[in-house]
CSV table of C-alpha atoms and ligand atoms in Angstrom, one decimal:
chain,number,residue,atom,x,y,z
W,1,MET,CA,88.6,73.3,85.4
W,2,PRO,CA,90.0,69.8,86.1
W,3,PRO,CA,89.3,67.4,83.4
W,4,ILE,CA,85.9,65.6,83.7
W,5,ASP,CA,86.3,61.7,84.6
W,6,ASN,CA,82.9,61.1,85.7
W,7,VAL,CA,79.2,62.1,84.6
W,8,PRO,CA,76.7,60.5,86.5
W,9,LEU,CA,73.2,59.0,84.6
W,10,LEU,CA,71.5,61.3,87.6
W,11,ASP,CA,72.5,63.1,90.5
W,12,LEU,CA,69.9,64.2,92.5
W,13,ARG,CA,72.1,66.5,94.8
W,14,ARG,CA,72.9,69.0,92.3
W,15,GLU,CA,70.1,71.6,93.6
W,16,PRO,CA,71.5,72.1,97.2
W,17,GLU,CA,69.9,75.7,97.1
W,18,LEU,CA,66.6,74.1,97.5
W,19,ASP,CA,67.5,72.3,100.8
W,20,LEU,CA,66.2,75.4,103.1
W,21,ALA,CA,62.8,75.2,101.7
W,22,LEU,CA,62.4,71.4,101.8
W,23,GLU,CA,63.6,71.8,105.4
W,24,GLU,CA,61.0,74.3,105.9
W,25,ALA,CA,58.5,72.3,104.5
W,26,PHE,CA,59.2,69.5,106.3
W,27,ARG,CA,59.2,71.4,109.7
W,28,ARG,CA,55.7,72.8,108.2
W,29,VAL,CA,54.3,69.1,108.1
W,30,LEU,CA,55.9,67.8,111.5
W,31,ARG,CA,54.4,70.7,113.4
W,32,SER,CA,51.3,70.3,111.8
W,33,GLY,CA,50.5,67.0,113.5
W,34,HIS,CA,48.9,66.0,110.1
W,35,TYR,CA,50.5,63.3,108.4
W,36,ILE,CA,47.8,61.4,106.0
W,37,LEU,CA,45.9,63.8,103.6
W,38,GLY,CA,44.9,67.2,104.4
W,39,PRO,CA,45.6,70.6,103.5
W,40,GLU,CA,49.4,69.8,102.0
W,41,VAL,CA,47.7,67.4,99.8
W,42,ASP,CA,44.6,69.2,98.7
W,43,ALA,CA,47.0,71.9,97.9
W,44,LEU,CA,49.5,69.8,95.8
W,45,GLU,CA,46.2,68.4,93.9
W,46,ALA,CA,45.2,71.8,93.0
W,47,GLU,CA,48.3,72.9,91.8
W,48,CYS,CA,49.0,70.1,89.5
W,49,ALA,CA,45.4,70.0,88.3
W,50,SER,CA,46.1,73.9,87.4
W,51,TYR,CA,49.4,73.2,86.2
W,52,LEU,CA,47.8,70.0,83.8
W,53,GLY,CA,44.6,71.7,83.1
W,54,VAL,CA,42.4,68.8,84.3
W,55,SER,CA,39.7,69.1,86.6
W,56,HIS,CA,40.7,66.7,89.2
W,57,ALA,CA,44.0,65.6,90.4
W,58,LEU,CA,44.3,62.6,93.2
W,59,GLY,CA,47.7,62.4,95.1
W,60,VAL,CA,48.6,58.8,95.4
W,61,SER,CA,51.4,56.6,96.9
W,62,SER,CA,53.3,55.9,93.5
W,63,GLY,CA,53.1,56.0,89.7
W,64,THR,CA,52.0,52.2,89.8
W,65,ASP,CA,49.4,52.8,91.8
W,66,ALA,CA,48.0,55.5,90.0
W,67,ILE,CA,47.8,53.2,87.2
W,68,LEU,CA,46.1,50.3,89.4
W,69,LEU,CA,43.7,52.8,91.1
W,70,ALA,CA,42.7,54.1,87.5
W,71,LEU,CA,41.8,50.5,86.2
W,72,MET,CA,39.9,49.8,89.1
W,73,ALA,CA,38.0,52.7,89.0
W,74,LEU,CA,37.3,51.5,85.6
W,75,GLY,CA,36.0,48.3,87.2
W,76,ILE,CA,38.8,46.6,85.0
W,77,GLY,CA,39.0,42.7,86.3
W,78,PRO,CA,39.4,39.0,85.6
W,79,GLY,CA,38.2,38.4,81.9
W,80,ASP,CA,39.3,42.0,80.7
W,81,GLU,CA,41.6,42.8,78.2
W,82,VAL,CA,43.7,46.1,78.1
W,83,LEU,CA,45.8,46.9,75.1
W,84,CYS,CA,49.3,48.5,75.8
W,85,PRO,CA,52.8,48.6,74.2
W,86,THR,CA,55.0,45.7,75.0
W,87,TYR,CA,58.3,48.2,75.1
W,88,THR,CA,57.4,50.0,78.9
W,89,PHE,CA,58.6,50.2,82.2
W,90,PHE,CA,56.9,47.1,83.8
W,91,ALA,CA,54.4,48.9,85.7
W,92,THR,CA,52.3,49.3,82.5
W,93,ALA,CA,51.6,46.2,82.1
W,94,GLY,CA,51.9,44.4,85.8
W,95,THR,CA,49.1,46.6,87.0
W,96,ILE,CA,46.5,44.9,84.4
W,97,TRP,CA,48.1,41.5,85.6
W,98,ARG,CA,47.5,42.2,89.3
W,99,LEU,CA,43.8,43.0,88.5
W,100,GLY,CA,43.4,39.6,87.0
W,101,ALA,CA,42.9,41.2,83.5
W,102,ARG,CA,45.4,40.3,80.6
W,103,PRO,CA,47.8,42.6,78.9
W,104,ILE,CA,47.1,42.6,75.2
W,105,PHE,CA,50.6,43.8,73.7
W,106,VAL,CA,51.3,45.7,70.8
W,107,ASP,CA,54.4,46.9,69.1
W,108,ILE,CA,55.9,50.2,69.0
W,109,ASP,CA,56.8,52.6,66.1
W,110,PRO,CA,60.6,52.1,65.7
W,111,VAL,CA,61.1,56.1,65.4
W,112,THR,CA,59.0,57.5,68.8
W,113,TYR,CA,59.4,54.2,70.5
W,114,ASN,CA,55.4,55.1,71.5
W,115,CYS,CA,52.5,52.6,70.6
W,116,ASP,CA,52.2,51.8,67.0
W,117,VAL,CA,48.5,53.0,66.6
W,118,ARG,CA,48.0,51.1,63.3
W,119,ALA,CA,48.6,48.0,65.7
W,120,LEU,CA,45.7,48.8,68.0
W,121,ALA,CA,42.6,47.9,66.0
W,122,GLY,CA,43.7,44.3,65.2
W,123,ARG,CA,44.1,43.4,68.8
W,124,ILE,CA,41.1,44.5,69.9
W,125,THR,CA,38.2,41.7,71.0
W,126,SER,CA,35.1,41.0,72.8
W,127,ARG,CA,37.0,41.5,76.0
W,128,THR,CA,38.8,44.5,75.6
W,129,ARG,CA,37.8,47.2,78.1
W,130,ALA,CA,40.7,49.8,77.6
W,131,ILE,CA,43.4,50.9,75.9
W,132,MET,CA,46.9,52.1,77.7
W,133,PRO,CA,49.1,54.2,75.9
W,134,VAL,CA,52.8,55.1,77.5
W,135,HIS,CA,54.0,58.7,76.8
W,136,LEU,CA,57.4,57.3,76.6
W,137,PHE,CA,61.0,59.0,77.7
W,138,GLY,CA,58.5,62.0,78.1
W,139,GLN,CA,57.1,62.3,74.7
W,140,ALA,CA,53.1,61.9,73.9
W,141,ALA,CA,52.0,59.3,72.1
W,142,ASP,CA,50.0,59.9,68.8
W,143,LEU,CA,46.8,60.3,71.1
W,144,ASP,CA,44.2,61.4,68.2
W,145,PRO,CA,44.0,57.9,66.7
W,146,ILE,CA,44.3,56.3,69.8
W,147,LEU,CA,40.9,58.4,71.6
W,148,ALA,CA,39.1,57.8,68.0
W,149,LEU,CA,39.7,53.9,68.1
W,150,ALA,CA,38.3,54.0,71.8
W,151,ALA,CA,35.4,56.2,71.2
W,152,ASP,CA,34.4,54.0,68.1
W,153,ARG,CA,34.9,50.8,70.1
W,154,GLY,CA,33.4,52.0,73.5
W,155,LEU,CA,36.9,51.4,75.2
W,156,ALA,CA,38.6,53.7,78.0
W,157,VAL,CA,41.9,55.2,77.3
W,158,VAL,CA,44.1,55.5,80.4
W,159,GLU,CA,47.1,57.1,79.6
W,160,ASP,CA,50.5,55.9,81.6
W,161,ALA,CA,51.9,59.8,81.7
W,162,ALA,CA,54.6,58.3,84.6
W,163,GLN,CA,57.3,59.8,82.3
W,164,ALA,CA,55.5,63.0,80.8
W,165,LEU,CA,54.4,65.6,83.4
W,166,GLY,CA,53.8,68.7,81.5
W,167,SER,CA,54.4,66.8,78.2
W,168,GLU,CA,51.9,68.0,75.3
W,169,TYR,CA,49.9,66.7,72.9
W,170,LYS,CA,49.0,69.2,70.0
W,171,GLY,CA,49.4,72.0,72.4
W,172,ARG,CA,47.5,70.2,75.4
W,173,ARG,CA,49.0,68.8,78.3
W,174,VAL,CA,49.0,64.8,78.6
W,175,GLY,CA,47.1,63.0,81.5
W,176,GLY,CA,43.7,64.9,80.7
W,177,HIS,CA,43.1,63.4,77.0
W,178,GLY,CA,41.6,59.8,78.2
W,179,ALA,CA,39.8,58.7,81.1
W,180,PHE,CA,42.6,58.8,83.6
W,181,GLY,CA,46.0,60.1,83.5
W,182,CYS,CA,48.7,58.4,85.7
W,183,PHE,CA,51.8,60.4,86.6
W,184,SER,CA,54.7,59.6,88.8
W,185,PHE,CA,56.9,61.3,91.3
W,186,PHE,CA,60.3,58.7,91.5
W,187,PRO,CA,62.9,60.8,92.0
W,188,SER,CA,64.2,60.0,88.4
W,189,LYS,CA,61.0,61.3,87.0
W,190,ASN,CA,61.0,65.2,85.7
W,191,LEU,CA,59.3,66.2,89.2
W,192,GLY,CA,60.7,63.7,92.0
W,193,ALA,CA,59.7,63.2,95.1
W,194,LEU,CA,62.2,62.4,97.9
W,195,GLY,CA,60.5,58.9,98.0
W,196,ASP,CA,57.6,57.2,96.1
W,197,ALA,CA,54.8,59.0,95.1
W,198,GLY,CA,52.1,59.5,92.2
W,199,LEU,CA,49.3,61.5,90.4
W,200,LEU,CA,45.8,60.3,89.0
W,201,THR,CA,44.3,63.0,86.9
W,202,THR,CA,40.8,62.9,85.3
W,203,ASN,CA,38.5,65.4,83.9
W,204,ASP,CA,35.3,63.0,84.8
W,205,ALA,CA,33.9,64.2,88.2
W,206,ALA,CA,32.1,60.5,88.8
W,207,LEU,CA,35.6,58.6,88.0
W,208,ALA,CA,37.5,61.2,90.1
W,209,GLU,CA,34.8,60.6,92.9
W,210,ARG,CA,35.2,56.6,92.1
W,211,ALA,CA,39.1,56.8,92.4
W,212,ARG,CA,39.1,58.7,95.7
W,213,ILE,CA,36.6,56.1,97.6
W,214,LEU,CA,39.1,53.4,96.2
W,215,ARG,CA,42.4,55.4,97.6
W,216,THR,CA,41.4,54.7,101.1
W,217,HIS,CA,40.0,51.2,100.9
W,218,GLY,CA,36.7,52.1,99.5
W,219,GLY,CA,35.2,53.2,102.3
W,220,LYS,CA,32.1,55.8,102.0
W,221,PRO,CA,31.3,56.7,104.7
W,222,LYS,CA,34.3,55.9,106.6
W,223,TYR,CA,33.9,51.9,107.5
W,224,HIS,CA,31.2,51.3,105.2
W,225,HIS,CA,32.5,49.5,102.0
W,226,GLN,CA,30.5,49.2,98.8
W,227,VAL,CA,33.7,48.2,97.0
W,228,VAL,CA,37.3,47.0,97.9
W,229,GLY,CA,40.0,49.6,97.8
W,230,GLY,CA,43.4,50.0,99.1
W,231,ASN,CA,45.5,52.3,100.3
W,232,PHE,CA,46.7,54.3,97.7
W,233,ARG,CA,47.4,57.6,99.5
W,234,ILE,CA,50.3,60.0,98.8
W,235,ASP,CA,52.1,61.0,102.0
W,236,ALA,CA,51.4,64.6,103.5
W,237,LEU,CA,55.0,65.3,103.8
W,238,GLN,CA,55.7,64.3,99.9
W,239,ALA,CA,53.1,66.7,99.2
W,240,ALA,CA,54.6,69.3,100.8
W,241,LEU,CA,58.0,68.6,99.6
W,242,LEU,CA,57.0,68.1,96.1
W,243,ARG,CA,55.2,71.9,96.6
W,244,VAL,CA,58.4,73.3,96.7
W,245,LYS,CA,59.7,71.7,93.5
W,246,LEU,CA,56.7,72.3,91.2
W,247,PRO,CA,57.0,76.0,90.7
W,248,ARG,CA,60.4,75.0,89.2
W,249,LEU,CA,59.0,72.2,87.0
W,250,ASP,CA,59.1,74.0,83.6
W,251,GLY,CA,62.5,75.3,84.6
W,252,TYR,CA,63.6,71.6,85.1
W,253,THR,CA,62.1,70.9,81.5
W,254,ALA,CA,63.5,73.6,79.8
W,255,ALA,CA,67.1,72.8,81.0
W,256,ARG,CA,66.7,69.1,79.8
W,257,GLN,CA,65.3,70.5,76.4
W,258,ARG,CA,68.7,72.6,76.3
W,259,ASN,CA,70.8,69.6,77.2
W,260,ALA,CA,69.2,67.7,74.4
W,261,ALA,CA,69.1,70.5,71.9
W,262,LEU,CA,73.1,70.2,72.8
W,263,TYR,CA,73.5,66.6,72.5
W,264,ASP,CA,71.5,66.8,69.0
W,265,GLU,CA,73.7,69.8,67.9
W,266,LEU,CA,77.2,68.1,68.8
W,267,LEU,CA,76.4,64.6,67.2
W,268,LEU,CA,74.7,65.9,64.0
W,269,ALA,CA,77.6,68.1,63.5
W,270,SER,CA,79.9,65.2,64.0
W,271,GLY,CA,78.6,63.4,60.7
W,272,GLN,CA,78.0,60.2,62.6
W,273,ALA,CA,74.2,60.9,63.7
W,274,ALA,CA,71.0,61.2,62.2
W,275,ARG,CA,67.6,62.2,63.7
W,276,GLY,CA,64.8,59.4,64.1
W,277,ALA,CA,66.0,57.5,61.2
W,278,GLY,CA,68.7,57.2,58.8
W,279,ASP,CA,72.2,55.6,57.6
W,280,ARG,CA,74.3,56.4,60.3
W,281,PRO,CA,75.6,54.5,63.5
W,282,VAL,CA,73.8,56.7,66.0
W,283,LEU,CA,70.1,57.9,65.7
W,284,LEU,CA,68.8,60.4,67.7
W,285,PRO,CA,65.8,61.4,69.3
W,286,ALA,CA,63.0,62.4,67.0
W,287,VAL,CA,60.5,64.9,68.1
W,288,VAL,CA,57.0,64.6,66.5
W,289,ALA,CA,55.2,65.8,69.7
W,290,SER,CA,54.3,69.6,70.5
W,291,ARG,CA,56.3,69.4,73.8
W,292,HIS,CA,58.9,66.6,74.4
W,293,ILE,CA,60.3,66.9,78.0
W,294,TYR,CA,62.8,64.6,77.9
W,295,ASN,CA,62.7,62.6,80.9
W,296,GLN,CA,65.0,60.5,78.8
W,297,TYR,CA,67.6,61.3,76.1
W,298,VAL,CA,67.7,58.0,74.2
W,299,ILE,CA,70.0,57.0,71.5
W,300,ARG,CA,69.9,54.1,69.2
W,301,LEU,CA,72.9,52.1,67.9
W,302,PRO,CA,71.5,50.2,65.2
W,303,GLU,CA,74.8,48.0,64.3
W,304,PRO,CA,74.5,44.5,66.3
W,305,GLY,CA,76.6,44.8,69.6
W,306,HIS,CA,77.2,48.4,69.2
W,307,ARG,CA,74.8,49.3,72.1
W,308,ASP,CA,76.5,47.2,74.8
W,309,ARG,CA,80.3,47.9,73.4
W,310,LEU,CA,79.4,51.5,73.8
W,311,ARG,CA,77.9,51.3,77.1
W,312,ALA,CA,81.0,49.3,78.3
W,313,PHE,CA,83.2,52.0,76.6
W,314,LEU,CA,81.2,55.2,78.1
W,315,LYS,CA,81.6,53.3,81.8
W,316,ASP,CA,85.2,52.9,81.3
W,317,ARG,CA,85.3,56.8,80.9
W,318,GLY,CA,83.2,57.4,83.7
W,319,VAL,CA,79.5,58.1,81.8
W,320,GLY,CA,76.4,56.7,83.2
W,321,THR,CA,73.9,55.4,80.8
W,322,GLU,CA,71.2,53.1,81.5
W,323,VAL,CA,69.0,50.2,79.1
W,324,TYR,CA,65.3,51.4,79.1
W,325,TYR,CA,64.5,48.7,78.8
W,326,PRO,CA,66.4,45.5,78.2
W,327,VAL,CA,63.1,43.1,78.1
W,328,PRO,CA,60.2,43.7,76.4
W,329,MET,CA,56.8,42.6,78.2
W,330,HIS,CA,55.8,40.0,76.0
W,331,GLU,CA,59.5,38.5,76.6
W,332,GLN,CA,59.0,38.3,80.4
W,333,ALA,CA,59.0,35.3,82.1
W,334,CYS,CA,55.9,36.2,84.4
W,335,PHE,CA,53.7,36.6,81.3
W,336,ALA,CA,54.9,33.3,79.8
W,337,GLU,CA,51.6,32.0,79.8
W,338,LEU,CA,50.4,34.6,77.2
W,339,GLY,CA,52.0,32.6,75.0
W,340,HIS,CA,54.0,35.1,73.2
W,341,ARG,CA,57.6,34.2,71.0
W,342,LEU,CA,60.5,36.1,70.0
W,343,GLY,CA,59.6,37.6,66.9
W,344,ASP,CA,56.1,38.8,67.7
W,345,PHE,CA,57.1,42.4,68.4
W,346,PRO,CA,60.2,42.9,66.1
W,347,HIS,CA,60.4,46.7,66.8
W,348,ALA,CA,60.2,46.5,70.5
W,349,GLU,CA,62.9,43.9,70.2
W,350,ALA,CA,65.1,45.7,68.3
W,351,ALA,CA,64.9,48.5,70.5
W,352,ALA,CA,65.7,46.8,73.6
W,353,ARG,CA,68.9,45.7,71.9
W,354,GLN,CA,69.8,48.8,70.4
W,355,THR,CA,68.7,51.9,72.8
W,356,LEU,CA,70.8,53.5,75.3
W,357,ALA,CA,69.5,56.6,77.6
W,358,LEU,CA,72.5,59.3,77.8
W,359,PRO,CA,72.6,61.4,81.1
W,360,ILE,CA,70.0,64.6,80.5
W,361,PHE,CA,69.1,65.6,84.4
W,362,PRO,CA,68.6,69.2,84.2
W,363,GLU,CA,71.7,70.2,86.3
W,364,LEU,CA,74.1,68.5,84.0
W,365,ARG,CA,76.8,70.8,82.7
W,366,GLN,CA,77.6,71.5,79.2
W,367,ASP,CA,81.3,70.5,79.9
W,368,GLU,CA,79.8,67.3,80.8
W,369,ILE,CA,77.6,66.8,77.8
W,370,ARG,CA,80.4,67.4,75.6
W,371,HIS,CA,82.5,65.1,77.1
W,372,VAL,CA,79.7,62.4,76.8
W,373,VAL,CA,79.5,63.5,73.1
W,374,GLY,CA,83.6,63.3,72.8
W,375,SER,CA,83.4,59.9,74.3
W,376,VAL,CA,80.5,58.4,72.0
W,377,LEU,CA,82.5,59.7,68.8
W,378,ALA,CA,85.9,58.4,70.5
W,379,PHE,CA,83.8,55.0,70.3
W,380,PHE,CA,83.6,55.3,66.8
W,381,ALA,CA,86.6,56.7,66.3
Y,1,PLP,C1,58.1,55.1,86.6
Y,1,PLP,C2,57.2,54.6,85.5
Y,1,PLP,C3,55.9,53.8,86.2
Y,1,PLP,C4,55.9,53.8,87.3
Y,1,PLP,O1,55.8,54.7,88.5
Y,1,PLP,P1,56.0,54.7,89.8
Y,1,PLP,O2,56.0,56.0,90.7
Y,1,PLP,O3,57.9,54.0,89.8
Y,1,PLP,O4,55.6,53.6,90.4
Y,1,PLP,C5,55.0,53.5,85.1
Y,1,PLP,N1,54.8,53.5,84.1
Y,1,PLP,C6,56.3,54.4,83.7
Y,1,PLP,C7,56.3,54.2,82.0
Y,1,PLP,C8,57.1,54.5,84.1
Y,1,PLP,O5,58.5,55.1,83.4
């Protein structure tokens, strides 16, 4: 084997054996003449509902639209407040804002990077309507205290499960714990479409019906509108393509978990790393929930400047990395009027400076992982 000089963060062309089945699905949709909703979408929804153990699943246009639709179905709008972590992908907060509601940020737990549940209660006001935990990087947020607090205060829980399809909390898949679960099929997620797509889940029949109506402009019957919805539909073509990959999802996840285990093993054996927290230059992901699906494998370099220098060093050795996320929501210019300042959420701010995602995609080879680890250790040597 030639020496490795390039390990991409993500390579979506490493499963060519699937091409024939995907082409077959494309031909099936092409020839059906049915391109919006219909049998492929119905089938994907049923298969996803069964996979997740929820009663209702709706195929939607993206993970972002899944969140937007969830908040719309809950009637969230101007004057309302929704609690969410400040360390997340933009869509979590952007959707709240787009509805005229106010995102109320909370800090994260420095070990799991998920919402600090102890910080939530203090941020609730008479205007709070919902809590939106994010299952960041594929590991479930600590849902029990969140659900208990929400029940006690009469709030809805909307799970941003965009990175967490198949992730479990205490043995139960995420997406069915709160009022709604919101998933993304963005190509880099564990189950990726060949374009944009998402899924909205719920166990509440009335909420499912409301979301279904809002998904097609709010018309029921067609062309008669009690409410204003939008076009939030998944393409029949994406549904058909996703159905080819869904049976392989547990295989993808197992491969990601094996990759993570090899990173853990090699880095821990080097003596340079500790899991979660500790006095080492590299901190590894801590697994606290019952099934971490490793949408991302994110390490932390606590020493000031190390993260950016390591990232540049790895780039020189052909190793692709990414920073998820360099700017927490409370520091975003578009949310300036919320009046936050640097220092408001120190754990999120530290994570934004110190974390780095390494390649973890399912088809990553062992020798590539060894090259990545060798390169990380060379940096510290
Ligand atoms: C990917 C992602 C989304 C948005 O999903 P899209 O399908 O890209 O719209 C929302 N929240 C989180 C946490 C995500 O990672």
